[in-house]
Short mmCIF file of C-alpha atoms in Angstrom, two decimals:
data_model
loop_
_atom_site.label_atom_id
_atom_site.label_comp_id
_atom_site.label_asym_id
_atom_site.label_seq_id
_atom_site.Cartn_x
_atom_site.Cartn_y
_atom_site.Cartn_z
CA SER E 76 -30.24 -9.62 -68.12
CA ASP E 77 -28.87 -9.85 -72.39
CA GLU E 78 -30.95 -6.86 -72.92
CA ASP E 79 -28.41 -4.45 -70.22
CA ASP E 80 -25.54 -6.71 -72.07
CA ASN E 81 -26.62 -4.54 -75.41
CA GLU E 82 -26.63 -0.89 -74.10
CA PRO E 83 -23.46 1.24 -73.79
CA ARG E 84 -21.79 1.52 -70.73
CA ASP E 85 -20.62 4.48 -68.42
CA LEU E 86 -17.52 5.03 -66.15
CA SER E 87 -16.73 6.80 -63.73
CA LEU E 88 -13.12 6.70 -61.90
CA THR E 89 -11.14 8.94 -59.08
CA ILE E 90 -7.72 8.69 -58.45
CA ALA E 91 -7.12 8.03 -55.20
CA ASP E 92 -6.24 9.83 -52.56
CA ASN E 93 -3.25 8.25 -51.42
CA GLN E 94 -1.48 8.28 -54.76
CA THR E 95 2.04 9.13 -54.55
CA PHE E 96 3.14 8.76 -57.68
CA GLU E 97 2.58 10.96 -60.72
CA ALA E 98 2.21 10.75 -64.17
CA PRO E 99 2.05 12.93 -67.22
CA LEU E 100 -1.25 12.56 -68.81
CA SER E 101 1.09 13.38 -72.53
CA ASP E 102 2.13 10.08 -71.78
CA PHE E 103 -1.28 7.95 -71.76
CA SER E 104 -3.94 7.16 -74.06
CA ILE E 105 -7.07 5.69 -73.53
CA ASN E 106 -8.19 3.00 -75.75
CA PHE E 107 -11.42 1.33 -76.87
CA LEU E 108 -10.09 -2.83 -77.43
CA SER E 109 -12.10 -5.58 -78.52
CA CYS E 110 -10.47 -8.58 -77.45
CA ASN E 111 -10.49 -12.52 -78.38
CA SER E 112 -7.57 -13.32 -75.99
CA ASP E 113 -6.20 -12.38 -72.13
CA GLU E 114 -3.23 -10.64 -73.83
CA ARG E 115 -3.53 -7.04 -74.91
CA SER E 116 -1.33 -7.30 -77.30
CA GLU E 117 -3.30 -10.32 -79.41
CA CYS E 118 -6.64 -7.02 -79.10
CA MET E 119 -7.63 -4.39 -81.69
CA VAL E 120 -7.82 -1.40 -80.71
CA GLU E 121 -11.56 -0.33 -81.74
CA GLY E 122 -10.86 3.93 -80.64
CA GLU E 123 -7.90 5.89 -79.40
CA ALA E 124 -7.19 9.31 -77.48
CA SER E 125 -5.12 11.25 -75.76
CA LEU E 126 -5.72 11.95 -72.27
CA SER E 127 -3.55 15.28 -72.34
CA SER E 128 -6.36 16.44 -74.57
CA LEU E 129 -8.85 16.01 -70.86
CA THR E 130 -11.83 15.54 -73.04
CA GLY E 131 -13.07 13.79 -76.62
CA GLN E 132 -14.81 11.39 -78.30
CA ILE E 133 -14.17 8.58 -79.19
CA GLY E 134 -16.70 6.58 -81.71
CA ASN E 135 -19.31 7.34 -79.85
CA SER E 136 -17.94 7.59 -76.83
CA THR E 137 -17.30 10.57 -75.01
CA TYR E 138 -14.94 11.36 -72.26
CA VAL E 139 -13.93 13.91 -69.91
CA TYR E 140 -10.45 13.66 -67.52
CA THR E 141 -10.75 16.53 -64.68
CA ASP E 142 -6.99 17.31 -63.82
CA VAL E 143 -8.28 18.94 -60.78
CA ASP E 144 -4.61 20.69 -59.19
CA MET E 145 -4.31 21.21 -63.04
CA ASP E 146 -1.04 20.42 -62.73
CA GLY E 147 -0.45 18.68 -66.05
CA MET E 148 0.14 15.03 -63.99
CA ILE E 149 -2.61 11.52 -63.33
CA SER E 150 -2.63 12.65 -59.74
CA ALA E 151 -4.71 11.79 -56.49
CA GLY E 152 -8.19 13.05 -56.89
CA ASP E 153 -7.94 13.57 -60.39
CA THR E 154 -11.31 12.07 -62.35
CA LEU E 155 -12.13 10.28 -65.38
CA GLU E 156 -15.07 10.32 -67.30
CA LEU E 157 -16.14 7.88 -69.70
CA THR E 158 -19.75 7.33 -71.31
CA GLY E 159 -21.80 6.09 -73.96
CA MET E 160 -18.90 3.16 -74.52
CA HIS E 161 -19.79 0.08 -76.67
CA PRO E 162 -21.09 -3.29 -74.35
CA ASP E 163 -18.17 -5.42 -76.31
CA TYR E 164 -15.54 -3.44 -76.16
CA GLN E 165 -12.71 -3.14 -72.80
CA PHE E 166 -11.11 -0.08 -71.53
CA ASP E 167 -7.39 0.10 -71.29
CA LEU E 168 -4.91 3.11 -70.62
CA TYR E 169 -1.68 2.57 -72.87
CA ASP E 170 1.50 4.35 -71.51
CA SER E 171 3.70 5.06 -73.26
CA TRP E 172 6.91 5.76 -71.92
CA SER E 173 6.36 2.40 -71.10
CA ASP E 174 5.33 1.28 -73.91
CA SER E 175 2.25 -0.91 -72.23
CA TYR E 176 -0.84 -0.94 -71.09
CA VAL E 177 -1.28 -0.19 -67.26
CA SER E 178 -3.21 -3.83 -66.84
CA GLU E 179 0.00 -5.49 -68.14
CA SER E 180 1.95 -3.93 -64.99
CA GLY E 181 1.12 -6.52 -62.78
CA VAL E 182 -1.33 -5.39 -60.79
CA ASN E 183 -4.52 -7.33 -61.80
CA ALA E 184 -8.33 -6.79 -60.11
CA PRO E 185 -9.97 -9.81 -58.25
CA ASN E 186 -12.26 -11.58 -60.86
CA MET E 187 -15.68 -10.95 -58.80
CA PRO E 188 -18.80 -11.73 -61.25
CA GLY E 189 -20.29 -7.82 -62.06
CA PHE E 190 -17.22 -5.83 -60.48
CA GLY E 191 -14.54 -7.19 -62.92
CA GLY E 192 -13.85 -4.68 -65.60
CA LEU E 193 -14.42 -1.68 -63.06
CA LEU E 194 -12.37 -2.87 -60.31
CA ALA E 195 -9.97 -3.66 -63.05
CA THR E 196 -10.12 -0.35 -64.72
CA ILE E 197 -9.44 1.25 -60.69
CA SER E 198 -6.09 -1.20 -60.91
CA MET E 199 -4.85 0.03 -64.39
CA LEU E 200 -5.60 3.28 -63.07
CA GLY E 201 -3.50 2.71 -59.75
CA ALA E 202 -0.73 0.64 -61.44
CA ALA E 203 -0.27 3.64 -64.06
CA PHE E 204 1.21 5.55 -60.94
CA LEU E 205 3.40 2.57 -59.83
CA LEU E 206 5.20 3.00 -62.95
CA PRO E 207 8.70 5.20 -61.87
CA ARG E 208 8.91 8.16 -64.11
CA ARG E 209 11.57 9.63 -65.83
CA ASP E 210 12.40 13.24 -64.84
CA ASP E 211 11.97 15.73 -67.89
#
């Protein structure tokens, strides 16, 4: 219903167990975007926070990243909980190492009404692990 469209959204994501590529949490930030285009570069960042802080607040939203193996990397089994996200905002992860949004890496979610946002987010997290990583 239209009333539900104005309610804050909650997202709960888990990194797939078969994910073999890992990336440092410090390379990523959570971004809330307002977009009038499909191009992320044309979106306005409404709020952002580094994943390395694990918990925090962006506007009226809160996030908790659980690094299950406490290795400082995005890895299998880790979870990200977002609560109270503004309904007009889109969610994306920004990878400072590649200087791009993970959704722009070429992994696109199927266009399925009602599931697109969640599947896109899961695809974005999956894409984060497909990028080659530098050795520090």
